[in-house]
Amino acid sequence: MADESVEEIPVAGDVVRPKRTAATILDMVRSLGVMLVVVALTLIFVPGLLHPSKSQRFAPVGYADYVAGFQQVTGLRALVPTGLATPWYANSATLHHSGKEAHLHIGWVTPTNDYAALEESNGATKTFIRGVIGARGLQVTSQVQVAGATWARSVSDSGEQSLTRTTLGVTIVITGSASVVQQERLAATLTPAA
C-alpha cells in the first residue's frame, strides 16, 4: 500500500484576522445611519404617517340600527343627540343585551378631537354606573342643570369627569376625555329616539 499522507501546502495571500473593536463600532454606526435615512424618508414621503388627517384618525359610523335594536330589546326609547354641531360625529357604536336588559354605547368625537362616550341601559342603575365608570363614579360630586334636567356629576375611576341621569326607565352616563362643557352640550341635545 502506498503512503497516503497529506502534505500541507502554505497558502499565499491574506490571512483572515478579526476586526478591531473600533472598526466594528464604525460598521454599526454606518448601518444605523442608513436605517435612519430610510425611516426619515418614509416618514416624510408617506402621506398621513406623521400627521394623519381628521378622517384618518376616527372613521364616522352610523348608530341608527343600534338605537332601534335597543328599543326592540327593552321596549324603551334610547336618548340620542339632535342638533349637535357638524364637527361632532359618532365613531363607535355597540349594543349588548341579555334578555330584556340592554347596554347601548355611542362614542362621539368632539370638535376638539376629544372623546365623549354616551352609555345607556335599562339595567340596575348603580350596577350600570359602576360597570361603566367604576365605583368612584357612584360618588356624586355635584349636581348640574342641563337643558332643564338635573344631572349628577362625578369622577370616573380613570379620573374623567362624568354625567349621570336616569329618566324614562333609562340610565344615561356621559364620560370620556371631552371637557365638562362638551359633555353638557351632548347632554343638552339628548331626546328620545323617534
JSON list of C-alpha atoms in Angstrom, two decimals:
[
{"chain": "A", "resi": 1, "resn": "MET", "atom": "CA", "xyz": [0.00, 0.00, 0.00]},
{"chain": "A", "resi": 2, "resn": "ALA", "atom": "CA", "xyz": [1.20, 3.45, -0.83]},
{"chain": "A", "resi": 3, "resn": "ASP", "atom": "CA", "xyz": [1.74, 6.08, 1.75]},
{"chain": "A", "resi": 4, "resn": "GLU", "atom": "CA", "xyz": [-1.33, 8.34, 1.69]},
{"chain": "A", "resi": 5, "resn": "SER", "atom": "CA", "xyz": [-0.11, 11.10, 3.91]},
{"chain": "A", "resi": 6, "resn": "VAL", "atom": "CA", "xyz": [-1.25, 14.60, 3.09]},
{"chain": "A", "resi": 7, "resn": "GLU", "atom": "CA", "xyz": [1.16, 17.44, 2.97]},
{"chain": "A", "resi": 8, "resn": "GLU", "atom": "CA", "xyz": [0.03, 20.92, 3.90]},
{"chain": "A", "resi": 9, "resn": "ILE", "atom": "CA", "xyz": [0.85, 23.48, 1.30]},
{"chain": "A", "resi": 10, "resn": "PRO", "atom": "CA", "xyz": [1.18, 27.04, 2.54]},
{"chain": "A", "resi": 11, "resn": "VAL", "atom": "CA", "xyz": [-1.43, 29.37, 1.08]},
{"chain": "A", "resi": 12, "resn": "ALA", "atom": "CA", "xyz": [-0.28, 32.65, -0.24]},
{"chain": "A", "resi": 13, "resn": "GLY", "atom": "CA", "xyz": [-2.42, 35.72, 0.39]},
{"chain": "A", "resi": 14, "resn": "ASP", "atom": "CA", "xyz": [-4.22, 37.47, 3.18]},
{"chain": "A", "resi": 15, "resn": "VAL", "atom": "CA", "xyz": [-4.94, 35.73, 6.42]},
{"chain": "A", "resi": 16, "resn": "VAL", "atom": "CA", "xyz": [-8.39, 36.49, 7.86]},
{"chain": "A", "resi": 17, "resn": "ARG", "atom": "CA", "xyz": [-7.93, 38.32, 11.11]},
{"chain": "A", "resi": 18, "resn": "PRO", "atom": "CA", "xyz": [-10.65, 39.52, 13.48]},
{"chain": "A", "resi": 19, "resn": "LYS", "atom": "CA", "xyz": [-11.60, 43.20, 13.14]},
{"chain": "A", "resi": 20, "resn": "ARG", "atom": "CA", "xyz": [-10.62, 45.63, 15.79]},
{"chain": "A", "resi": 21, "resn": "THR", "atom": "CA", "xyz": [-13.31, 47.00, 18.11]},
{"chain": "A", "resi": 22, "resn": "ALA", "atom": "CA", "xyz": [-13.15, 50.47, 16.59]},
{"chain": "A", "resi": 23, "resn": "ALA", "atom": "CA", "xyz": [-13.81, 49.10, 13.09]},
{"chain": "A", "resi": 24, "resn": "THR", "atom": "CA", "xyz": [-16.76, 47.04, 14.37]},
{"chain": "A", "resi": 25, "resn": "ILE", "atom": "CA", "xyz": [-18.32, 50.05, 16.08]},
{"chain": "A", "resi": 26, "resn": "LEU", "atom": "CA", "xyz": [-17.81, 52.16, 12.95]},
{"chain": "A", "resi": 27, "resn": "ASP", "atom": "CA", "xyz": [-19.64, 49.50, 10.88]},
{"chain": "A", "resi": 28, "resn": "MET", "atom": "CA", "xyz": [-22.58, 49.51, 13.32]},
{"chain": "A", "resi": 29, "resn": "VAL", "atom": "CA", "xyz": [-22.82, 53.31, 13.22]},
{"chain": "A", "resi": 30, "resn": "ARG", "atom": "CA", "xyz": [-22.86, 53.26, 9.40]},
{"chain": "A", "resi": 31, "resn": "SER", "atom": "CA", "xyz": [-25.63, 50.64, 9.39]},
{"chain": "A", "resi": 32, "resn": "LEU", "atom": "CA", "xyz": [-27.72, 52.63, 11.85]},
{"chain": "A", "resi": 33, "resn": "GLY", "atom": "CA", "xyz": [-27.18, 55.77, 9.77]},
{"chain": "A", "resi": 34, "resn": "VAL", "atom": "CA", "xyz": [-28.52, 54.05, 6.65]},
{"chain": "A", "resi": 35, "resn": "MET", "atom": "CA", "xyz": [-31.55, 52.78, 8.59]},
{"chain": "A", "resi": 36, "resn": "LEU", "atom": "CA", "xyz": [-32.27, 56.27, 9.96]},
{"chain": "A", "resi": 37, "resn": "VAL", "atom": "CA", "xyz": [-32.18, 57.73, 6.45]},
{"chain": "A", "resi": 38, "resn": "VAL", "atom": "CA", "xyz": [-34.68, 55.10, 5.23]},
{"chain": "A", "resi": 39, "resn": "VAL", "atom": "CA", "xyz": [-37.02, 55.74, 8.20]},
{"chain": "A", "resi": 40, "resn": "ALA", "atom": "CA", "xyz": [-36.80, 59.52, 7.75]},
{"chain": "A", "resi": 41, "resn": "LEU", "atom": "CA", "xyz": [-37.59, 59.29, 4.04]},
{"chain": "A", "resi": 42, "resn": "THR", "atom": "CA", "xyz": [-40.54, 57.01, 4.76]},
{"chain": "A", "resi": 43, "resn": "LEU", "atom": "CA", "xyz": [-41.96, 59.43, 7.34]},
{"chain": "A", "resi": 44, "resn": "ILE", "atom": "CA", "xyz": [-41.53, 62.38, 5.00]},
{"chain": "A", "resi": 45, "resn": "PHE", "atom": "CA", "xyz": [-42.90, 60.87, 1.81]},
{"chain": "A", "resi": 46, "resn": "VAL", "atom": "CA", "xyz": [-45.71, 58.58, 3.02]},
{"chain": "A", "resi": 47, "resn": "PRO", "atom": "CA", "xyz": [-48.77, 60.83, 3.39]},
{"chain": "A", "resi": 48, "resn": "GLY", "atom": "CA", "xyz": [-50.55, 60.81, 6.72]},
{"chain": "A", "resi": 49, "resn": "LEU", "atom": "CA", "xyz": [-47.90, 58.90, 8.64]},
{"chain": "A", "resi": 50, "resn": "LEU", "atom": "CA", "xyz": [-46.71, 61.84, 10.73]},
{"chain": "A", "resi": 51, "resn": "HIS", "atom": "CA", "xyz": [-49.86, 63.97, 10.69]},
{"chain": "A", "resi": 52, "resn": "PRO", "atom": "CA", "xyz": [-52.97, 61.98, 9.88]},
{"chain": "A", "resi": 53, "resn": "SER", "atom": "CA", "xyz": [-55.98, 63.97, 8.79]},
{"chain": "A", "resi": 54, "resn": "LYS", "atom": "CA", "xyz": [-59.10, 64.01, 10.92]},
{"chain": "A", "resi": 55, "resn": "SER", "atom": "CA", "xyz": [-60.75, 61.49, 8.63]},
{"chain": "A", "resi": 56, "resn": "GLN", "atom": "CA", "xyz": [-57.85, 59.08, 9.12]},
{"chain": "A", "resi": 57, "resn": "ARG", "atom": "CA", "xyz": [-57.98, 59.35, 12.91]},
{"chain": "A", "resi": 58, "resn": "PHE", "atom": "CA", "xyz": [-61.59, 58.40, 13.54]},
{"chain": "A", "resi": 59, "resn": "ALA", "atom": "CA", "xyz": [-63.94, 56.96, 10.97]},
{"chain": "A", "resi": 60, "resn": "PRO", "atom": "CA", "xyz": [-67.59, 58.04, 11.36]},
{"chain": "A", "resi": 61, "resn": "VAL", "atom": "CA", "xyz": [-70.16, 55.30, 11.95]},
{"chain": "A", "resi": 62, "resn": "GLY", "atom": "CA", "xyz": [-73.93, 55.11, 11.79]},
{"chain": "A", "resi": 63, "resn": "TYR", "atom": "CA", "xyz": [-75.73, 54.20, 15.01]},
{"chain": "A", "resi": 64, "resn": "ALA", "atom": "CA", "xyz": [-79.42, 54.15, 13.99]},
{"chain": "A", "resi": 65, "resn": "ASP", "atom": "CA", "xyz": [-79.58, 50.34, 13.90]},
{"chain": "A", "resi": 66, "resn": "TYR", "atom": "CA", "xyz": [-78.16, 50.10, 17.43]},
{"chain": "A", "resi": 67, "resn": "VAL", "atom": "CA", "xyz": [-80.72, 52.61, 18.70]},
{"chain": "A", "resi": 68, "resn": "ALA", "atom": "CA", "xyz": [-83.55, 50.66, 17.02]},
{"chain": "A", "resi": 69, "resn": "GLY", "atom": "CA", "xyz": [-82.17, 47.44, 18.49]},
{"chain": "A", "resi": 70, "resn": "PHE", "atom": "CA", "xyz": [-82.18, 48.99, 21.97]},
{"chain": "A", "resi": 71, "resn": "GLN", "atom": "CA", "xyz": [-85.88, 49.79, 21.60]},
{"chain": "A", "resi": 72, "resn": "GLN", "atom": "CA", "xyz": [-86.67, 46.30, 20.26]},
{"chain": "A", "resi": 73, "resn": "VAL", "atom": "CA", "xyz": [-84.90, 44.61, 23.18]},
{"chain": "A", "resi": 74, "resn": "THR", "atom": "CA", "xyz": [-86.03, 46.88, 26.02]},
{"chain": "A", "resi": 75, "resn": "GLY", "atom": "CA", "xyz": [-89.30, 48.36, 24.78]},
{"chain": "A", "resi": 76, "resn": "LEU", "atom": "CA", "xyz": [-87.83, 51.76, 25.73]},
{"chain": "A", "resi": 77, "resn": "ARG", "atom": "CA", "xyz": [-86.60, 54.55, 23.51]},
{"chain": "A", "resi": 78, "resn": "ALA", "atom": "CA", "xyz": [-82.91, 55.44, 23.75]},
{"chain": "A", "resi": 79, "resn": "LEU", "atom": "CA", "xyz": [-81.97, 59.08, 24.07]},
{"chain": "A", "resi": 80, "resn": "VAL", "atom": "CA", "xyz": [-79.94, 60.34, 21.13]},
{"chain": "A", "resi": 81, "resn": "PRO", "atom": "CA", "xyz": [-78.49, 63.74, 20.33]},
{"chain": "A", "resi": 82, "resn": "THR", "atom": "CA", "xyz": [-80.37, 66.01, 17.98]},
{"chain": "A", "resi": 83, "resn": "GLY", "atom": "CA", "xyz": [-78.88, 69.25, 16.73]},
{"chain": "A", "resi": 84, "resn": "LEU", "atom": "CA", "xyz": [-75.22, 68.63, 17.55]},
{"chain": "A", "resi": 85, "resn": "ALA", "atom": "CA", "xyz": [-72.95, 70.92, 15.55]},
{"chain": "A", "resi": 86, "resn": "THR", "atom": "CA", "xyz": [-71.35, 69.47, 12.40]},
{"chain": "A", "resi": 87, "resn": "PRO", "atom": "CA", "xyz": [-67.86, 68.86, 13.87]},
{"chain": "A", "resi": 88, "resn": "TRP", "atom": "CA", "xyz": [-69.39, 66.30, 16.26]},
{"chain": "A", "resi": 89, "resn": "TYR", "atom": "CA", "xyz": [-69.68, 62.80, 14.83]},
{"chain": "A", "resi": 90, "resn": "ALA", "atom": "CA", "xyz": [-70.13, 59.24, 16.09]},
{"chain": "A", "resi": 91, "resn": "ASN", "atom": "CA", "xyz": [-67.11, 56.98, 15.67]},
{"chain": "A", "resi": 92, "resn": "SER", "atom": "CA", "xyz": [-68.27, 53.87, 17.53]},
{"chain": "A", "resi": 93, "resn": "ALA", "atom": "CA", "xyz": [-71.50, 52.15, 18.45]},
{"chain": "A", "resi": 94, "resn": "THR", "atom": "CA", "xyz": [-72.36, 48.86, 20.13]},
{"chain": "A", "resi": 95, "resn": "LEU", "atom": "CA", "xyz": [-75.38, 47.19, 21.65]},
{"chain": "A", "resi": 96, "resn": "HIS", "atom": "CA", "xyz": [-75.11, 44.36, 24.19]},
{"chain": "A", "resi": 97, "resn": "HIS", "atom": "CA", "xyz": [-78.14, 42.72, 25.72]},
{"chain": "A", "resi": 98, "resn": "SER", "atom": "CA", "xyz": [-79.25, 39.82, 27.87]},
{"chain": "A", "resi": 99, "resn": "GLY", "atom": "CA", "xyz": [-82.94, 39.11, 27.80]},
{"chain": "A", "resi": 100, "resn": "LYS", "atom": "CA", "xyz": [-84.78, 42.44, 28.10]},
{"chain": "A", "resi": 101, "resn": "GLU", "atom": "CA", "xyz": [-81.77, 44.27, 29.57]},
{"chain": "A", "resi": 102, "resn": "ALA", "atom": "CA", "xyz": [-79.54, 46.19, 27.16]},
{"chain": "A", "resi": 103, "resn": "HIS", "atom": "CA", "xyz": [-76.46, 48.44, 27.12]},
{"chain": "A", "resi": 104, "resn": "LEU", "atom": "CA", "xyz": [-76.15, 50.92, 24.25]},
{"chain": "A", "resi": 105, "resn": "HIS", "atom": "CA", "xyz": [-72.84, 52.65, 23.62]},
{"chain": "A", "resi": 106, "resn": "ILE", "atom": "CA", "xyz": [-72.28, 55.50, 21.16]},
{"chain": "A", "resi": 107, "resn": "GLY", "atom": "CA", "xyz": [-68.84, 57.13, 21.06]},
{"chain": "A", "resi": 108, "resn": "TRP", "atom": "CA", "xyz": [-68.55, 60.72, 19.89]},
{"chain": "A", "resi": 109, "resn": "VAL", "atom": "CA", "xyz": [-65.64, 62.75, 18.57]},
{"chain": "A", "resi": 110, "resn": "THR", "atom": "CA", "xyz": [-65.91, 66.37, 19.73]},
{"chain": "A", "resi": 111, "resn": "PRO", "atom": "CA", "xyz": [-64.91, 69.46, 17.72]},
{"chain": "A", "resi": 112, "resn": "THR", "atom": "CA", "xyz": [-61.58, 69.46, 19.61]},
{"chain": "A", "resi": 113, "resn": "ASN", "atom": "CA", "xyz": [-60.95, 65.77, 18.77]},
{"chain": "A", "resi": 114, "resn": "ASP", "atom": "CA", "xyz": [-61.71, 64.64, 22.30]},
{"chain": "A", "resi": 115, "resn": "TYR", "atom": "CA", "xyz": [-63.92, 61.66, 23.05]},
{"chain": "A", "resi": 116, "resn": "ALA", "atom": "CA", "xyz": [-67.35, 61.59, 24.65]},
{"chain": "A", "resi": 117, "resn": "ALA", "atom": "CA", "xyz": [-68.93, 58.23, 25.45]},
{"chain": "A", "resi": 118, "resn": "LEU", "atom": "CA", "xyz": [-72.72, 58.09, 25.63]},
{"chain": "A", "resi": 119, "resn": "GLU", "atom": "CA", "xyz": [-73.75, 54.96, 27.54]},
{"chain": "A", "resi": 120, "resn": "GLU", "atom": "CA", "xyz": [-77.37, 53.95, 28.15]},
{"chain": "A", "resi": 121, "resn": "SER", "atom": "CA", "xyz": [-79.05, 50.99, 29.87]},
{"chain": "A", "resi": 122, "resn": "ASN", "atom": "CA", "xyz": [-82.33, 49.90, 31.36]},
{"chain": "A", "resi": 123, "resn": "GLY", "atom": "CA", "xyz": [-80.50, 47.71, 33.90]},
{"chain": "A", "resi": 124, "resn": "ALA", "atom": "CA", "xyz": [-79.96, 48.38, 37.59]},
{"chain": "A", "resi": 125, "resn": "THR", "atom": "CA", "xyz": [-78.72, 51.97, 37.88]},
{"chain": "A", "resi": 126, "resn": "LYS", "atom": "CA", "xyz": [-75.87, 51.52, 40.39]},
{"chain": "A", "resi": 127, "resn": "THR", "atom": "CA", "xyz": [-74.63, 48.33, 38.74]},
{"chain": "A", "resi": 128, "resn": "PHE", "atom": "CA", "xyz": [-74.61, 50.00, 35.33]},
{"chain": "A", "resi": 129, "resn": "ILE", "atom": "CA", "xyz": [-72.83, 53.15, 36.52]},
{"chain": "A", "resi": 130, "resn": "ARG", "atom": "CA", "xyz": [-70.22, 51.07, 38.38]},
{"chain": "A", "resi": 131, "resn": "GLY", "atom": "CA", "xyz": [-69.70, 48.95, 35.27]},
{"chain": "A", "resi": 132, "resn": "VAL", "atom": "CA", "xyz": [-69.16, 51.98, 33.03]},
{"chain": "A", "resi": 133, "resn": "ILE", "atom": "CA", "xyz": [-67.17, 54.42, 35.17]},
{"chain": "A", "resi": 134, "resn": "GLY", "atom": "CA", "xyz": [-66.24, 52.40, 38.25]},
{"chain": "A", "resi": 135, "resn": "ALA", "atom": "CA", "xyz": [-67.09, 52.56, 41.94]},
{"chain": "A", "resi": 136, "resn": "ARG", "atom": "CA", "xyz": [-65.73, 56.09, 42.25]},
{"chain": "A", "resi": 137, "resn": "GLY", "atom": "CA", "xyz": [-68.37, 57.20, 39.74]},
{"chain": "A", "resi": 138, "resn": "LEU", "atom": "CA", "xyz": [-71.11, 56.39, 42.26]},
{"chain": "A", "resi": 139, "resn": "GLN", "atom": "CA", "xyz": [-69.88, 59.25, 44.48]},
{"chain": "A", "resi": 140, "resn": "VAL", "atom": "CA", "xyz": [-71.72, 62.33, 43.26]},
{"chain": "A", "resi": 141, "resn": "THR", "atom": "CA", "xyz": [-69.54, 65.45, 43.48]},
{"chain": "A", "resi": 142, "resn": "SER", "atom": "CA", "xyz": [-72.23, 67.94, 42.41]},
{"chain": "A", "resi": 143, "resn": "GLN", "atom": "CA", "xyz": [-75.47, 68.33, 40.53]},
{"chain": "A", "resi": 144, "resn": "VAL", "atom": "CA", "xyz": [-75.86, 70.43, 37.42]},
{"chain": "A", "resi": 145, "resn": "GLN", "atom": "CA", "xyz": [-78.87, 71.66, 35.47]},
{"chain": "A", "resi": 146, "resn": "VAL", "atom": "CA", "xyz": [-78.60, 70.98, 31.75]},
{"chain": "A", "resi": 147, "resn": "ALA", "atom": "CA", "xyz": [-81.48, 71.99, 29.47]},
{"chain": "A", "resi": 148, "resn": "GLY", "atom": "CA", "xyz": [-83.90, 71.85, 32.43]},
{"chain": "A", "resi": 149, "resn": "ALA", "atom": "CA", "xyz": [-82.81, 68.38, 33.59]},
{"chain": "A", "resi": 150, "resn": "THR", "atom": "CA", "xyz": [-80.78, 67.55, 36.70]},
{"chain": "A", "resi": 151, "resn": "TRP", "atom": "CA", "xyz": [-77.61, 65.54, 36.09]},
{"chain": "A", "resi": 152, "resn": "ALA", "atom": "CA", "xyz": [-75.24, 64.14, 38.71]},
{"chain": "A", "resi": 153, "resn": "ARG", "atom": "CA", "xyz": [-71.58, 64.96, 38.18]},
{"chain": "A", "resi": 154, "resn": "SER", "atom": "CA", "xyz": [-68.89, 62.55, 39.34]},
{"chain": "A", "resi": 155, "resn": "VAL", "atom": "CA", "xyz": [-65.38, 61.43, 38.52]},
{"chain": "A", "resi": 156, "resn": "SER", "atom": "CA", "xyz": [-64.69, 58.01, 36.99]},
{"chain": "A", "resi": 157, "resn": "ASP", "atom": "CA", "xyz": [-62.12, 55.54, 38.31]},
{"chain": "A", "resi": 158, "resn": "SER", "atom": "CA", "xyz": [-59.84, 56.69, 35.47]},
{"chain": "A", "resi": 159, "resn": "GLY", "atom": "CA", "xyz": [-60.18, 60.36, 36.56]},
{"chain": "A", "resi": 160, "resn": "GLU", "atom": "CA", "xyz": [-62.55, 61.52, 33.80]},
{"chain": "A", "resi": 161, "resn": "GLN", "atom": "CA", "xyz": [-65.47, 63.85, 34.52]},
{"chain": "A", "resi": 162, "resn": "SER", "atom": "CA", "xyz": [-68.83, 62.11, 34.08]},
{"chain": "A", "resi": 163, "resn": "LEU", "atom": "CA", "xyz": [-72.52, 62.99, 33.99]},
{"chain": "A", "resi": 164, "resn": "THR", "atom": "CA", "xyz": [-75.25, 60.52, 35.02]},
{"chain": "A", "resi": 165, "resn": "ARG", "atom": "CA", "xyz": [-79.02, 60.64, 34.97]},
{"chain": "A", "resi": 166, "resn": "THR", "atom": "CA", "xyz": [-81.95, 58.23, 34.98]},
{"chain": "A", "resi": 167, "resn": "THR", "atom": "CA", "xyz": [-85.06, 59.15, 33.03]},
{"chain": "A", "resi": 168, "resn": "LEU", "atom": "CA", "xyz": [-87.88, 57.29, 31.28]},
{"chain": "A", "resi": 169, "resn": "GLY", "atom": "CA", "xyz": [-86.50, 53.97, 32.61]},
{"chain": "A", "resi": 170, "resn": "VAL", "atom": "CA", "xyz": [-83.06, 54.52, 31.05]},
{"chain": "A", "resi": 171, "resn": "THR", "atom": "CA", "xyz": [-79.84, 55.33, 32.93]},
{"chain": "A", "resi": 172, "resn": "ILE", "atom": "CA", "xyz": [-77.52, 57.58, 30.94]},
{"chain": "A", "resi": 173, "resn": "VAL", "atom": "CA", "xyz": [-73.78, 58.06, 31.51]},
{"chain": "A", "resi": 174, "resn": "ILE", "atom": "CA", "xyz": [-71.70, 60.59, 29.60]},
{"chain": "A", "resi": 175, "resn": "THR", "atom": "CA", "xyz": [-67.97, 60.30, 30.16]},
{"chain": "A", "resi": 176, "resn": "GLY", "atom": "CA", "xyz": [-64.66, 60.45, 28.33]},
{"chain": "A", "resi": 177, "resn": "SER", "atom": "CA", "xyz": [-61.88, 62.93, 27.66]},
{"chain": "A", "resi": 178, "resn": "ALA", "atom": "CA", "xyz": [-64.37, 65.57, 26.49]},
{"chain": "A", "resi": 179, "resn": "SER", "atom": "CA", "xyz": [-64.46, 68.75, 28.56]},
{"chain": "A", "resi": 180, "resn": "VAL", "atom": "CA", "xyz": [-67.24, 69.43, 31.06]},
{"chain": "A", "resi": 181, "resn": "VAL", "atom": "CA", "xyz": [-68.71, 71.97, 28.63]},
{"chain": "A", "resi": 182, "resn": "GLN", "atom": "CA", "xyz": [-68.70, 69.43, 25.79]},
{"chain": "A", "resi": 183, "resn": "GLN", "atom": "CA", "xyz": [-70.30, 66.76, 27.99]},
{"chain": "A", "resi": 184, "resn": "GLU", "atom": "CA", "xyz": [-73.03, 69.21, 28.97]},
{"chain": "A", "resi": 185, "resn": "ARG", "atom": "CA", "xyz": [-73.51, 70.16, 25.29]},
{"chain": "A", "resi": 186, "resn": "LEU", "atom": "CA", "xyz": [-74.06, 66.48, 24.45]},
{"chain": "A", "resi": 187, "resn": "ALA", "atom": "CA", "xyz": [-76.44, 66.07, 27.41]},
{"chain": "A", "resi": 188, "resn": "ALA", "atom": "CA", "xyz": [-78.44, 69.13, 26.35]},
{"chain": "A", "resi": 189, "resn": "THR", "atom": "CA", "xyz": [-79.18, 67.63, 22.91]},
{"chain": "A", "resi": 190, "resn": "LEU", "atom": "CA", "xyz": [-80.48, 64.24, 24.09]},
{"chain": "A", "resi": 191, "resn": "THR", "atom": "CA", "xyz": [-84.05, 63.47, 23.10]},
{"chain": "A", "resi": 192, "resn": "PRO", "atom": "CA", "xyz": [-85.95, 60.16, 22.85]},
{"chain": "A", "resi": 193, "resn": "ALA", "atom": "CA", "xyz": [-85.26, 58.43, 19.54]},
{"chain": "A", "resi": 194, "resn": "ALA", "atom": "CA", "xyz": [-88.07, 58.50, 17.03]}
]
